[in-house]
Amino acid sequence: MRRLGTGIGWRPEIADDIERLPGIDWVEVVAENICPGHLPDALERLRERGTTVVPHGVSLGLGGAERPDAGRLAALAERAEALGSPLVTEHIAFVRAGGPRTASPTAEAGHLLPVPRTRDALDVLCENVRIAQESLPVPLALENIAALIAWPDEELTEGQFLAELVERTGVRLLIDVANLHTNHVNRGEDPATALDELPTSAIAYVHVAGGVERDGVWHDSHAHPVTQPVLDVLAELCARTTPPGVLLERDENFPAGEELAAELDAIRAVTARAAVGVSRAVGVSSTVGISVAVGDPGAVGISGAPARKVPEARGVLVAAGSVSAPEAVEGARERIALAQTSLLSSLVAGAPAPEGFDRRRLGVQSRALAAKRADVVGKVAPELPRILGADYRPAFLAYARGRPMTGGYRREALAFAEHLLAAERPEDPAARRELTQWWRDRSGPAPVRPGPGARLARAARRALLGR
């Protein structure tokens, strides 16, 4: 058992700064962005120094209606083993919907979307978590997400939902205090109430991140400095427990190393003050807290006290609590599939808003998803913004309107280029020739994927390849 300490999200853009930052005990990497056996040199150097590395997944979609994909689970397990990680983390979210259950194409959100806090969603999530736990070589911790929208007719608060999830599966929690603040602004949920309802002994570590408020909506951007209200939520959490680790996230608009160091110092100051207060209040050393018990998915407890073993169900260790019958969970999967597909179709394909949702907030979320797609495609294929210049973003947003993402971001970049070329764009002949060459170098003879615009894209392919 060991504490994680103070960490930072590892990103290539700030790799050099992270190596120079004092007091970095551990880092977190986006699991899908690294390849075992071909780790970046800067990350390898951190590992050689003894820095713990935790893989953080973003694509499992454990809150979705379908069982987790075996290939994605195997990839996450491979990264945990390659990095020698004490645990892996993912999100309580759905990231895709559709498929055979709804007789519709599977669409990708390109982002994390909230699950309804209902009994149906909890039954599905618990079974998906147990499947994941069986497939992973180390304990799993799940993160609460930020949300712009709220599901109608929810049956549980966030704290109650997380508490029952832990009780039924033994999973650990990654508590993002910035996300609690986001949900306070966007959904009127009190962070203190959520923290009071949480099983704090299940906390594996904590995320802290910056965001920005626009028109009364808080955007969890990870591209702005950490605000005082977020630090206040961290202080509220630390007043209730000593988290094993606290990590600063930053994904865009990276500041100078000195600014990152100052944010880390502010985080340490909050945790240090809380630790002193706990020590004085209960008469114990501030080093006593919750520990991550490596290799025992059924143990969650306080260091120095025996962790509770829980009964076995369906081949995995789960906490005492209800386990729904398989036929009941299958029915819940059908209902969740329909509800999530309806919501995602509204957000990314222009379908009518599902009943009970705030239409204005759905519009905000829809625009945010399109903007995220534009940003990520621009990073995956940086040649596209260079070729198109100022026209890249408006052209992509127009393309994304009503066109759900059906594959990964690399496929999305190719589909966007096909769309432009089929419409004989860009208008500048030199730019069009460059885009054509870029597309030909990457598309090869593979057929266009089925979906909206496939016939037009196939015609463009034949014309561009001279067939």
Tab-separated table of C-alpha atoms in Angstrom:
chain	number	residue	atom	x	y	z
A	1	MET	CA	0.000	0.000	0.000
A	2	ARG	CA	1.292	3.479	-0.792
A	3	ARG	CA	0.056	7.028	-1.109
A	4	LEU	CA	0.330	8.762	-4.454
A	5	GLY	CA	1.061	12.313	-3.280
A	6	THR	CA	0.955	15.322	-5.610
A	7	GLY	CA	0.813	14.765	-9.356
A	8	ILE	CA	0.137	16.341	-12.725
A	9	GLY	CA	-1.427	15.151	-15.945
A	10	TRP	CA	1.402	14.247	-18.341
A	11	ARG	CA	1.055	15.833	-21.771
A	12	PRO	CA	3.762	15.984	-24.491
A	13	GLU	CA	3.446	19.768	-24.692
A	14	ILE	CA	4.621	20.205	-21.091
A	15	ALA	CA	6.846	17.130	-20.788
A	16	ASP	CA	10.018	19.189	-20.305
A	17	ASP	CA	8.375	21.387	-17.667
A	18	ILE	CA	7.115	18.343	-15.771
A	19	GLU	CA	10.641	16.925	-15.558
A	20	ARG	CA	11.818	20.178	-13.944
A	21	LEU	CA	8.863	20.715	-11.587
A	22	PRO	CA	9.754	20.066	-7.932
A	23	GLY	CA	7.770	17.648	-5.807
A	24	ILE	CA	6.023	15.688	-8.581
A	25	ASP	CA	5.309	12.281	-7.058
A	26	TRP	CA	3.289	10.820	-9.930
A	27	VAL	CA	1.743	11.542	-13.307
A	28	GLU	CA	-1.392	10.454	-15.121
A	29	VAL	CA	-1.407	9.715	-18.869
A	30	VAL	CA	-4.362	9.416	-21.241
A	31	ALA	CA	-4.295	5.679	-21.901
A	32	GLU	CA	-5.386	5.954	-25.528
A	33	ASN	CA	-2.541	8.379	-26.304
A	34	ILE	CA	0.347	6.057	-25.486
A	35	CYS	CA	1.649	2.855	-27.050
A	36	PRO	CA	3.255	0.186	-24.839
A	37	GLY	CA	6.776	-0.523	-26.041
A	38	HIS	CA	7.035	2.925	-27.642
A	39	LEU	CA	6.663	5.290	-24.708
A	40	PRO	CA	7.868	8.876	-25.153
A	41	ASP	CA	11.440	9.378	-23.946
A	42	ALA	CA	10.350	12.014	-21.418
A	43	LEU	CA	7.848	9.606	-19.869
A	44	GLU	CA	10.466	6.858	-19.728
A	45	ARG	CA	12.839	9.186	-17.902
A	46	LEU	CA	10.174	9.894	-15.281
A	47	ARG	CA	9.649	6.173	-14.775
A	48	GLU	CA	13.403	5.658	-14.384
A	49	ARG	CA	13.333	8.279	-11.628
A	50	GLY	CA	10.684	6.217	-9.827
A	51	THR	CA	7.714	8.427	-10.718
A	52	THR	CA	4.443	6.479	-10.631
A	53	VAL	CA	2.436	6.573	-13.887
A	54	VAL	CA	-1.326	5.926	-13.908
A	55	PRO	CA	-3.212	5.316	-17.193
A	56	HIS	CA	-6.480	7.245	-17.458
A	57	GLY	CA	-8.918	5.870	-20.043
A	58	VAL	CA	-11.460	7.952	-21.927
A	59	SER	CA	-13.083	5.563	-24.421
A	60	LEU	CA	-14.526	2.570	-22.533
A	61	GLY	CA	-17.947	4.113	-22.023
A	62	LEU	CA	-18.772	2.023	-18.954
A	63	GLY	CA	-21.999	3.972	-18.497
A	64	GLY	CA	-23.228	2.981	-21.950
A	65	ALA	CA	-25.877	0.377	-22.690
A	66	GLU	CA	-23.465	-2.164	-24.173
A	67	ARG	CA	-21.016	-4.365	-22.312
A	68	PRO	CA	-17.475	-2.977	-22.394
A	69	ASP	CA	-15.509	-3.865	-25.509
A	70	ALA	CA	-13.012	-6.674	-24.861
A	71	GLY	CA	-10.413	-5.083	-27.121
A	72	ARG	CA	-10.533	-1.761	-25.307
A	73	LEU	CA	-10.281	-3.527	-21.949
A	74	ALA	CA	-7.288	-5.545	-23.162
A	75	ALA	CA	-5.585	-2.362	-24.361
A	76	LEU	CA	-6.131	-0.665	-21.004
A	77	ALA	CA	-4.792	-3.728	-19.165
A	78	GLU	CA	-1.742	-3.786	-21.438
A	79	ARG	CA	-0.943	-0.180	-20.625
A	80	ALA	CA	-1.301	-0.737	-16.894
A	81	GLU	CA	1.148	-3.629	-17.051
A	82	ALA	CA	3.602	-1.807	-19.325
A	83	LEU	CA	3.664	1.184	-16.983
A	84	GLY	CA	3.774	-0.844	-13.766
A	85	SER	CA	0.752	1.128	-12.565
A	86	PRO	CA	-0.895	0.566	-9.167
A	87	LEU	CA	-4.375	1.179	-10.640
A	88	VAL	CA	-6.198	2.339	-13.771
A	89	THR	CA	-8.952	4.915	-14.049
A	90	GLU	CA	-11.916	5.623	-16.310
A	91	HIS	CA	-15.142	7.638	-16.231
A	92	ILE	CA	-18.769	7.205	-15.259
A	93	ALA	CA	-20.049	8.213	-18.677
A	94	PHE	CA	-21.280	7.023	-22.030
A	95	VAL	CA	-19.367	7.916	-25.177
A	96	ARG	CA	-21.313	6.143	-27.930
A	97	ALA	CA	-24.852	4.951	-28.584
A	98	GLY	CA	-26.932	3.186	-31.219
A	99	GLY	CA	-26.233	-0.226	-32.681
A	100	PRO	CA	-28.327	-3.416	-32.931
A	101	ARG	CA	-30.371	-2.750	-29.793
A	102	THR	CA	-31.813	0.366	-31.401
A	103	ALA	CA	-31.621	-0.737	-35.062
A	104	SER	CA	-29.510	2.332	-35.781
A	105	PRO	CA	-25.855	3.007	-36.663
A	106	THR	CA	-23.475	3.344	-33.756
A	107	ALA	CA	-22.494	6.985	-33.261
A	108	GLU	CA	-19.575	8.321	-31.235
A	109	ALA	CA	-20.005	11.375	-29.027
A	110	GLY	CA	-16.318	12.272	-29.115
A	111	HIS	CA	-16.675	13.303	-25.480
A	112	LEU	CA	-17.905	12.100	-22.094
A	113	LEU	CA	-21.662	12.354	-21.581
A	114	PRO	CA	-23.540	11.886	-18.293
A	115	VAL	CA	-25.531	8.775	-17.490
A	116	PRO	CA	-28.968	9.169	-15.922
A	117	ARG	CA	-28.903	8.643	-12.169
A	118	THR	CA	-31.564	5.974	-12.264
A	119	ARG	CA	-31.825	2.372	-11.093
A	120	ASP	CA	-31.660	1.158	-14.685
A	121	ALA	CA	-28.442	3.057	-15.362
A	122	LEU	CA	-26.949	1.915	-12.063
A	123	ASP	CA	-27.715	-1.752	-12.806
A	124	VAL	CA	-26.063	-1.491	-16.225
A	125	LEU	CA	-23.052	0.417	-14.886
A	126	CYS	CA	-22.488	-2.066	-12.053
A	127	GLU	CA	-22.466	-5.040	-14.408
A	128	ASN	CA	-20.129	-3.225	-16.811
A	129	VAL	CA	-17.791	-2.365	-13.945
A	130	ARG	CA	-17.666	-6.004	-12.816
A	131	ILE	CA	-16.772	-7.080	-16.354
A	132	ALA	CA	-13.998	-4.492	-16.439
A	133	GLN	CA	-12.687	-5.502	-13.029
A	134	GLU	CA	-12.361	-9.121	-14.180
A	135	SER	CA	-10.320	-8.006	-17.204
A	136	LEU	CA	-7.900	-5.602	-15.524
A	137	PRO	CA	-4.730	-6.637	-13.677
A	138	VAL	CA	-4.976	-3.801	-11.113
A	139	PRO	CA	-7.811	-2.039	-9.273
A	140	LEU	CA	-10.137	0.257	-11.202
A	141	ALA	CA	-11.214	3.734	-10.089
A	142	LEU	CA	-14.009	5.701	-11.763
A	143	GLU	CA	-14.318	9.469	-12.147
A	144	ASN	CA	-17.413	11.611	-11.708
A	145	ILE	CA	-17.790	13.767	-14.819
A	146	ALA	CA	-18.764	17.382	-15.488
A	147	ALA	CA	-22.108	17.889	-17.195
A	148	LEU	CA	-23.771	20.680	-19.142
A	149	ILE	CA	-27.104	18.874	-19.164
A	150	ALA	CA	-29.251	16.975	-16.678
A	151	TRP	CA	-31.426	13.942	-17.361
A	152	PRO	CA	-35.095	14.319	-16.419
A	153	ASP	CA	-36.674	12.136	-13.724
A	154	GLU	CA	-33.449	11.115	-11.986
A	155	GLU	CA	-33.936	8.893	-8.948
A	156	LEU	CA	-30.654	9.396	-7.062
A	157	THR	CA	-28.328	12.251	-6.213
A	158	GLU	CA	-24.748	12.064	-7.453
A	159	GLY	CA	-23.487	11.107	-3.999
A	160	GLN	CA	-26.123	8.385	-3.599
A	161	PHE	CA	-25.402	7.028	-7.076
A	162	LEU	CA	-21.661	6.815	-6.385
A	163	ALA	CA	-22.159	5.359	-2.916
A	164	GLU	CA	-24.328	2.530	-4.207
A	165	LEU	CA	-21.935	1.896	-7.101
A	166	VAL	CA	-19.099	1.407	-4.597
A	167	GLU	CA	-21.256	-0.716	-2.309
A	168	ARG	CA	-22.269	-3.056	-5.135
A	169	THR	CA	-18.931	-3.390	-6.949
A	170	GLY	CA	-16.112	-2.413	-4.586
A	171	VAL	CA	-14.803	-0.029	-7.269
A	172	ARG	CA	-12.720	2.932	-6.168
A	173	LEU	CA	-13.520	6.555	-6.928
A	174	LEU	CA	-11.556	9.277	-8.672
A	175	ILE	CA	-13.228	12.423	-7.402
A	176	ASP	CA	-12.838	15.465	-9.655
A	177	VAL	CA	-13.552	18.527	-7.511
A	178	ALA	CA	-13.630	20.741	-10.619
A	179	ASN	CA	-16.437	18.573	-11.943
A	180	LEU	CA	-18.335	18.941	-8.678
A	181	HIS	CA	-18.015	22.718	-9.082
A	182	THR	CA	-19.145	22.467	-12.718
A	183	ASN	CA	-22.254	20.562	-11.697
A	184	HIS	CA	-22.904	23.148	-8.982
A	185	VAL	CA	-22.972	25.977	-11.544
A	186	ASN	CA	-24.702	24.083	-14.350
A	187	ARG	CA	-27.107	21.873	-12.434
A	188	GLY	CA	-27.496	23.572	-9.061
A	189	GLU	CA	-25.994	20.634	-7.159
A	190	ASP	CA	-24.310	21.386	-3.839
A	191	PRO	CA	-20.740	19.978	-3.744
A	192	ALA	CA	-20.858	19.705	0.056
A	193	THR	CA	-23.961	17.519	-0.123
A	194	ALA	CA	-22.336	15.238	-2.688
A	195	LEU	CA	-19.215	14.951	-0.535
A	196	ASP	CA	-21.306	14.165	2.556
A	197	GLU	CA	-22.949	11.270	0.707
A	198	LEU	CA	-19.740	9.837	-0.756
A	199	PRO	CA	-17.975	6.803	0.703
A	200	THR	CA	-14.737	8.738	1.237
A	201	SER	CA	-12.850	5.556	2.122
A	202	ALA	CA	-13.191	4.517	-1.540
A	203	ILE	CA	-11.386	7.570	-2.922
A	204	ALA	CA	-8.273	6.578	-4.867
A	205	TYR	CA	-7.256	10.112	-5.781
A	206	VAL	CA	-8.557	13.554	-6.692
A	207	HIS	CA	-8.510	15.688	-9.851
A	208	VAL	CA	-8.211	19.486	-9.807
A	209	ALA	CA	-8.639	21.497	-13.022
A	210	GLY	CA	-9.498	24.924	-14.368
A	211	GLY	CA	-12.477	26.089	-16.367
A	212	VAL	CA	-14.362	29.188	-17.429
A	213	GLU	CA	-17.907	30.520	-17.095
A	214	ARG	CA	-19.687	31.883	-20.174
A	215	ASP	CA	-23.315	33.053	-20.184
A	216	GLY	CA	-24.066	31.317	-16.915
A	217	VAL	CA	-22.623	27.970	-18.049
A	218	TRP	CA	-19.412	26.574	-16.581
A	219	HIS	CA	-17.163	24.906	-19.138
A	220	ASP	CA	-14.740	22.374	-17.684
A	221	SER	CA	-12.089	23.388	-20.208
A	222	HIS	CA	-8.843	22.154	-18.616
A	223	ALA	CA	-7.441	25.170	-20.478
A	224	HIS	CA	-7.682	27.851	-17.781
A	225	PRO	CA	-6.150	28.368	-14.333
A	226	VAL	CA	-7.676	26.638	-11.334
A	227	THR	CA	-10.171	29.000	-9.700
A	228	GLN	CA	-10.712	29.650	-6.023
A	229	PRO	CA	-14.173	28.012	-5.974
A	230	VAL	CA	-12.573	24.764	-7.198
A	231	LEU	CA	-9.921	24.996	-4.479
A	232	ASP	CA	-12.736	25.583	-1.993
A	233	VAL	CA	-14.368	22.287	-3.050
A	234	LEU	CA	-10.981	20.589	-2.633
A	235	ALA	CA	-10.804	22.027	0.891
A	236	GLU	CA	-14.307	20.683	1.593
A	237	LEU	CA	-13.197	17.213	0.499
A	238	CYS	CA	-9.981	17.388	2.520
A	239	ALA	CA	-11.973	18.399	5.596
A	240	ARG	CA	-13.694	15.014	5.372
A	241	THR	CA	-10.742	12.781	4.459
A	242	THR	CA	-7.073	12.831	3.496
A	243	PRO	CA	-6.986	11.885	-0.195
A	244	PRO	CA	-4.191	9.482	-1.185
A	245	GLY	CA	-3.304	11.678	-4.150
A	246	VAL	CA	-4.221	14.981	-5.776
A	247	LEU	CA	-3.510	15.684	-9.437
A	248	LEU	CA	-3.559	18.867	-11.525
A	249	GLU	CA	-5.051	18.512	-15.026
A	250	ARG	CA	-4.235	20.799	-17.951
A	251	ASP	CA	-5.002	19.855	-21.567
A	252	GLU	CA	-4.742	23.058	-23.601
A	253	ASN	CA	-3.369	26.618	-23.533
A	254	PHE	CA	-0.428	25.366	-21.530
A	255	PRO	CA	1.163	28.031	-19.327
A	256	ALA	CA	4.811	28.436	-18.446
A	257	GLY	CA	6.309	25.988	-15.983
A	258	GLU	CA	6.307	28.651	-13.284
A	259	GLU	CA	2.534	28.982	-13.521
A	260	LEU	CA	2.064	25.229	-13.281
A	261	ALA	CA	4.341	25.199	-10.221
A	262	ALA	CA	2.269	27.965	-8.614
A	263	GLU	CA	-0.967	26.031	-9.181
A	264	LEU	CA	0.580	22.913	-7.679
A	265	ASP	CA	1.728	24.956	-4.670
A	266	ALA	CA	-1.824	26.266	-4.201
A	267	ILE	CA	-3.139	22.696	-4.240
A	268	ARG	CA	-0.489	21.578	-1.732
A	269	ALA	CA	-1.397	24.486	0.535
A	270	VAL	CA	-5.036	23.401	0.634
A	271	THR	CA	-4.204	19.759	1.391
A	272	ALA	CA	-1.585	20.733	3.982
A	273	ARG	CA	-3.987	23.018	5.868
A	274	ALA	CA	-6.635	20.327	5.855
A	275	ALA	CA	-4.178	17.674	7.036
A	276	VAL	CA	-3.135	19.832	10.002
A	277	GLY	CA	-6.775	20.443	10.888
A	278	VAL	CA	-7.622	16.734	10.764
A	279	SER	CA	-4.565	15.885	12.845
A	280	ARG	CA	-5.525	18.363	15.547
A	281	ALA	CA	-9.161	17.353	15.482
A	282	VAL	CA	-8.723	13.614	15.821
A	283	GLY	CA	-5.326	13.414	17.468
A	284	VAL	CA	-3.635	11.298	14.799
A	285	SER	CA	-0.813	11.858	12.374
A	286	SER	CA	-1.835	13.638	9.175
A	287	THR	CA	-0.166	10.835	7.224
A	288	VAL	CA	-2.927	8.419	8.124
A	289	GLY	CA	-5.495	8.212	5.355
A	290	ILE	CA	-6.996	6.103	2.674
A	291	SER	CA	-4.663	3.749	0.881
A	292	VAL	CA	-4.769	2.099	-2.511
A	293	ALA	CA	-4.553	-1.634	-1.932
A	294	VAL	CA	-2.728	-2.868	-5.009
A	295	GLY	CA	-3.887	-6.174	-6.415
A	296	ASP	CA	-7.004	-6.584	-4.276
A	297	PRO	CA	-10.117	-5.348	-6.100
A	298	GLY	CA	-12.334	-6.173	-3.172
A	299	ALA	CA	-10.483	-4.183	-0.542
A	300	VAL	CA	-11.243	-0.550	0.170
A	301	GLY	CA	-10.333	0.762	3.563
A	302	ILE	CA	-8.283	3.036	5.768
A	303	SER	CA	-4.579	2.367	6.184
A	304	GLY	CA	-3.938	0.598	9.436
A	305	ALA	CA	-7.406	-0.957	9.492
A	306	PRO	CA	-8.362	-4.240	7.819
A	307	ALA	CA	-10.101	-3.727	4.504
A	308	ARG	CA	-13.483	-5.371	4.168
A	309	LYS	CA	-13.707	-8.435	1.953
A	310	VAL	CA	-16.991	-8.716	0.160
A	311	PRO	CA	-19.012	-11.651	-1.160
A	312	GLU	CA	-18.459	-13.074	-4.609
A	313	ALA	CA	-21.041	-12.652	-7.363
A	314	ARG	CA	-20.701	-13.567	-11.032
A	315	GLY	CA	-17.051	-14.429	-10.553
A	316	VAL	CA	-15.933	-11.083	-9.104
A	317	LEU	CA	-15.667	-9.571	-5.685
A	318	VAL	CA	-18.431	-7.078	-4.995
A	319	ALA	CA	-19.578	-5.270	-1.926
A	320	ALA	CA	-22.607	-6.295	0.015
A	321	GLY	CA	-25.694	-4.990	-1.731
A	322	SER	CA	-28.220	-5.901	-4.336
A	323	VAL	CA	-27.146	-7.651	-7.534
A	324	SER	CA	-29.839	-7.469	-10.184
A	325	ALA	CA	-30.882	-10.622	-12.030
A	326	PRO	CA	-29.408	-11.015	-15.532
A	327	GLU	CA	-32.794	-10.680	-17.221
A	328	ALA	CA	-33.496	-7.485	-15.306
A	329	VAL	CA	-30.148	-5.989	-16.346
A	330	GLU	CA	-30.804	-6.968	-19.956
A	331	GLY	CA	-34.095	-5.110	-19.836
A	332	ALA	CA	-32.344	-2.115	-18.335
A	333	ARG	CA	-29.801	-2.232	-21.162
A	334	GLU	CA	-32.602	-2.027	-23.738
A	335	ARG	CA	-34.173	0.997	-22.042
A	336	ILE	CA	-30.847	2.770	-21.536
A	337	ALA	CA	-29.872	2.107	-25.159
A	338	LEU	CA	-33.015	3.807	-26.432
A	339	ALA	CA	-32.652	6.777	-24.082
A	340	GLN	CA	-28.959	7.357	-24.793
A	341	THR	CA	-29.382	6.960	-28.552
A	342	SER	CA	-32.200	9.496	-28.521
A	343	LEU	CA	-30.062	11.981	-26.592
A	344	LEU	CA	-26.936	11.494	-28.694
A	345	SER	CA	-28.933	11.751	-31.938
A	346	SER	CA	-30.227	15.091	-30.745
A	347	LEU	CA	-26.737	16.301	-29.866
A	348	VAL	CA	-24.815	15.195	-32.949
A	349	ALA	CA	-27.309	14.398	-35.709
A	350	GLY	CA	-29.906	17.143	-35.496
A	351	ALA	CA	-32.699	14.910	-34.187
A	352	PRO	CA	-35.478	16.460	-32.068
A	353	ALA	CA	-34.737	17.052	-28.405
A	354	PRO	CA	-35.898	14.180	-26.159
A	355	GLU	CA	-38.772	15.017	-23.876
A	356	GLY	CA	-37.864	16.593	-20.546
A	357	PHE	CA	-34.463	18.012	-21.498
A	358	ASP	CA	-33.582	21.704	-21.398
A	359	ARG	CA	-33.420	22.621	-25.099
A	360	ARG	CA	-31.100	25.569	-24.535
A	361	ARG	CA	-28.635	23.404	-22.642
A	362	LEU	CA	-28.851	20.746	-25.339
A	363	GLY	CA	-27.840	23.422	-27.827
A	364	VAL	CA	-24.877	24.416	-25.659
A	365	GLN	CA	-23.815	20.771	-25.348
A	366	SER	CA	-24.235	20.163	-29.086
A	367	ARG	CA	-22.022	23.121	-29.964
A	368	ALA	CA	-19.462	22.041	-27.378
A	369	LEU	CA	-19.292	18.542	-28.877
A	370	ALA	CA	-18.790	19.940	-32.386
A	371	ALA	CA	-16.090	22.299	-31.129
A	372	LYS	CA	-14.334	19.412	-29.360
A	373	ARG	CA	-14.395	17.393	-32.587
A	374	ALA	CA	-12.888	20.317	-34.488
A	375	ASP	CA	-10.134	20.733	-31.894
A	376	VAL	CA	-9.196	17.053	-31.778
A	377	VAL	CA	-9.296	16.565	-35.556
A	378	GLY	CA	-7.048	19.610	-35.855
A	379	LYS	CA	-4.558	17.955	-33.507
A	380	VAL	CA	-4.785	14.500	-35.064
A	381	ALA	CA	-4.398	15.941	-38.571
A	382	PRO	CA	-2.606	19.291	-38.131
A	383	GLU	CA	-2.180	19.556	-41.907
A	384	LEU	CA	-5.905	20.322	-42.274
A	385	PRO	CA	-5.877	23.627	-40.327
A	386	ARG	CA	-2.648	24.544	-42.122
A	387	ILE	CA	-4.079	23.858	-45.586
A	388	LEU	CA	-7.461	25.460	-44.921
A	389	GLY	CA	-6.248	28.330	-42.753
A	390	ALA	CA	-8.991	30.461	-41.221
A	391	ASP	CA	-11.615	28.449	-43.121
A	392	TYR	CA	-10.817	25.237	-41.217
A	393	ARG	CA	-12.974	25.755	-38.144
A	394	PRO	CA	-16.156	27.129	-39.773
A	395	ALA	CA	-15.890	24.486	-42.511
A	396	PHE	CA	-15.545	21.676	-39.979
A	397	LEU	CA	-18.393	22.937	-37.788
A	398	ALA	CA	-20.648	23.123	-40.852
A	399	TYR	CA	-19.588	19.579	-41.780
A	400	ALA	CA	-20.196	18.244	-38.263
A	401	ARG	CA	-23.723	19.689	-38.083
A	402	GLY	CA	-25.959	16.675	-38.568
A	403	ARG	CA	-23.086	14.248	-39.204
A	404	PRO	CA	-22.348	12.052	-36.164
A	405	MET	CA	-18.882	10.625	-35.762
A	406	THR	CA	-18.986	6.905	-36.554
A	407	GLY	CA	-15.306	6.045	-36.169
A	408	GLY	CA	-12.200	7.427	-34.536
A	409	TYR	CA	-10.778	10.887	-35.042
A	410	ARG	CA	-8.386	9.783	-37.791
A	411	ARG	CA	-11.299	8.414	-39.798
A	412	GLU	CA	-13.145	11.659	-39.047
A	413	ALA	CA	-10.299	13.712	-40.540
A	414	LEU	CA	-10.417	11.677	-43.744
A	415	ALA	CA	-14.208	11.922	-43.947
A	416	PHE	CA	-14.025	15.698	-43.546
A	417	ALA	CA	-11.459	15.951	-46.343
A	418	GLU	CA	-13.610	13.714	-48.573
A	419	HIS	CA	-16.584	15.960	-47.893
A	420	LEU	CA	-14.653	19.071	-48.912
A	421	LEU	CA	-13.152	17.549	-52.035
A	422	ALA	CA	-16.483	16.125	-53.192
A	423	ALA	CA	-17.826	19.682	-53.041
A	424	GLU	CA	-14.767	20.935	-55.004
A	425	ARG	CA	-13.400	22.787	-52.037
A	426	PRO	CA	-11.354	24.607	-50.976
A	427	GLU	CA	-11.841	27.147	-53.720
A	428	ASP	CA	-8.149	27.988	-53.965
A	429	PRO	CA	-6.714	25.542	-56.561
A	430	ALA	CA	-3.341	25.204	-54.821
A	431	ALA	CA	-4.986	24.427	-51.479
A	432	ARG	CA	-7.327	21.921	-53.145
A	433	ARG	CA	-4.397	20.149	-54.806
A	434	GLU	CA	-2.576	19.964	-51.462
A	435	LEU	CA	-5.661	18.634	-49.694
A	436	THR	CA	-6.169	16.083	-52.476
A	437	GLN	CA	-2.611	14.851	-52.098
A	438	TRP	CA	-2.940	14.691	-48.308
A	439	TRP	CA	-6.133	12.658	-48.650
A	440	ARG	CA	-4.699	10.309	-51.293
A	441	ASP	CA	-1.586	9.645	-49.180
A	442	ARG	CA	-3.752	8.478	-46.279
A	443	SER	CA	-6.897	6.963	-47.736
A	444	GLY	CA	-5.442	4.360	-50.089
A	445	PRO	CA	-7.781	1.934	-51.802
A	446	ALA	CA	-9.947	1.252	-48.734
A	447	PRO	CA	-13.684	1.662	-49.345
A	448	VAL	CA	-15.589	4.547	-47.832
A	449	ARG	CA	-17.434	3.572	-44.652
A	450	PRO	CA	-21.222	3.410	-44.983
A	451	GLY	CA	-23.195	6.306	-43.639
A	452	PRO	CA	-24.522	9.742	-44.592
A	453	GLY	CA	-22.819	11.051	-47.704
A	454	ALA	CA	-21.176	7.721	-48.567
A	455	ARG	CA	-22.340	7.767	-52.196
A	456	LEU	CA	-20.974	11.270	-52.710
A	457	ALA	CA	-17.690	10.351	-51.027
A	458	ARG	CA	-17.339	7.237	-53.214
A	459	ALA	CA	-17.820	9.375	-56.304
A	460	ALA	CA	-15.169	11.755	-55.039
A	461	ARG	CA	-12.790	8.865	-54.413
A	462	ARG	CA	-13.257	7.552	-57.953
A	463	ALA	CA	-12.676	11.000	-59.421
A	464	LEU	CA	-9.638	11.756	-57.298
A	465	LEU	CA	-8.006	8.415	-57.942
A	466	GLY	CA	-8.854	8.496	-61.628
A	467	ARG	CA	-11.132	5.441	-61.484
